[in-house]
PDB file of C-alpha atoms in Angstrom:
ATOM      1  CA  MET A  14     121.494 -54.645 -69.520  1.00 59.00           C
ATOM      2  CA  ARG A  15     123.941 -56.060 -66.976  1.00 65.00           C
ATOM      3  CA  GLN A  16     127.622 -55.986 -67.643  1.00 70.00           C
ATOM      4  CA  HIS A  17     130.324 -57.893 -65.853  1.00 77.00           C
ATOM      5  CA  GLY A  18     133.981 -57.179 -65.937  1.00 80.00           C
ATOM      6  CA  ALA A  19     137.207 -56.679 -64.111  1.00 87.00           C
ATOM      7  CA  ALA A  20     139.832 -53.992 -63.872  1.00 88.00           C
ATOM      8  CA  VAL A  21     143.482 -54.117 -62.983  1.00 92.00           C
ATOM      9  CA  LEU A  22     145.016 -50.954 -61.606  1.00 92.00           C
ATOM     10  CA  ASP A  23     148.669 -50.136 -61.137  1.00 96.00           C
ATOM     11  CA  VAL A  24     148.933 -47.641 -58.285  1.00 96.00           C
ATOM     12  CA  ALA A  25     151.965 -46.723 -56.222  1.00 97.00           C
ATOM     13  CA  ALA A  26     151.719 -48.045 -52.654  1.00 97.00           C
ATOM     14  CA  ARG A  27     152.599 -44.607 -51.251  1.00 98.00           C
ATOM     15  CA  ASP A  28     149.610 -43.079 -53.057  1.00 97.00           C
ATOM     16  CA  VAL A  29     147.233 -45.727 -51.690  1.00 96.00           C
ATOM     17  CA  SER A  30     148.686 -45.261 -48.215  1.00 97.00           C
ATOM     18  CA  ALA A  31     148.276 -41.472 -48.391  1.00 97.00           C
ATOM     19  CA  PHE A  32     144.670 -41.865 -49.555  1.00 96.00           C
ATOM     20  CA  LEU A  33     143.876 -44.253 -46.694  1.00 95.00           C
ATOM     21  CA  HIS A  34     145.413 -41.910 -44.118  1.00 95.00           C
ATOM     22  CA  ARG A  35     143.278 -39.024 -45.442  1.00 95.00           C
ATOM     23  CA  ALA A  36     140.169 -41.228 -45.433  1.00 93.00           C
ATOM     24  CA  ASP A  37     140.862 -42.260 -41.821  1.00 93.00           C
ATOM     25  CA  ALA A  38     141.167 -38.607 -40.807  1.00 94.00           C
ATOM     26  CA  LEU A  39     137.823 -37.757 -42.445  1.00 93.00           C
ATOM     27  CA  VAL A  40     135.917 -40.858 -41.342  1.00 92.00           C
ATOM     28  CA  PRO A  41     137.595 -42.524 -38.351  1.00 90.00           C
ATOM     29  CA  PRO A  42     137.096 -46.290 -38.065  1.00 89.00           C
ATOM     30  CA  GLY A  43     133.843 -47.083 -36.275  1.00 91.00           C
ATOM     31  CA  THR A  44     132.083 -43.888 -37.383  1.00 93.00           C
ATOM     32  CA  GLU A  45     131.167 -44.973 -40.917  1.00 89.00           C
ATOM     33  CA  HIS A  46     127.478 -45.309 -39.979  1.00 89.00           C
ATOM     34  CA  ARG A  47     127.362 -41.545 -39.428  1.00 92.00           C
ATOM     35  CA  HIS A  48     128.315 -40.946 -43.056  1.00 89.00           C
ATOM     36  CA  ILE A  49     126.641 -43.692 -45.092  1.00 91.00           C
ATOM     37  CA  ASP A  50     123.623 -45.975 -44.857  1.00 93.00           C
ATOM     38  CA  LEU A  51     125.418 -49.195 -45.786  1.00 88.00           C
ATOM     39  CA  ASP A  52     122.240 -51.296 -45.740  1.00 91.00           C
ATOM     40  CA  ARG A  53     120.712 -48.991 -48.356  1.00 92.00           C
ATOM     41  CA  VAL A  54     123.842 -49.062 -50.502  1.00 91.00           C
ATOM     42  CA  VAL A  55     123.951 -52.874 -50.458  1.00 90.00           C
ATOM     43  CA  GLU A  56     120.243 -52.972 -51.320  1.00 91.00           C
ATOM     44  CA  GLN A  57     120.816 -50.670 -54.280  1.00 90.00           C
ATOM     45  CA  LEU A  58     123.841 -52.620 -55.488  1.00 88.00           C
ATOM     46  CA  THR A  59     122.013 -55.940 -55.349  1.00 88.00           C
ATOM     47  CA  ALA A  60     118.658 -54.747 -56.715  1.00 87.00           C
ATOM     48  CA  GLY A  61     117.564 -56.898 -59.598  1.00 74.00           C
ATOM     49  CA  SER A  62     120.225 -59.542 -58.976  1.00 65.00           C
ATOM     50  CA  GLU A  63     117.682 -62.350 -58.492  1.00 58.00           C
TER      51      GLU A  63
END
């Protein structure tokens, strides 16, 4: 069964900014491929979408 939906979140900008700074420190831009196989993730997310 496929479900579709949307979500609206109310998050303080300072919290989003702090999260992004921590993420950048853990996975610097340009090094994402060392941490995740994006092709595989996209394949899994789109499986069965025909």
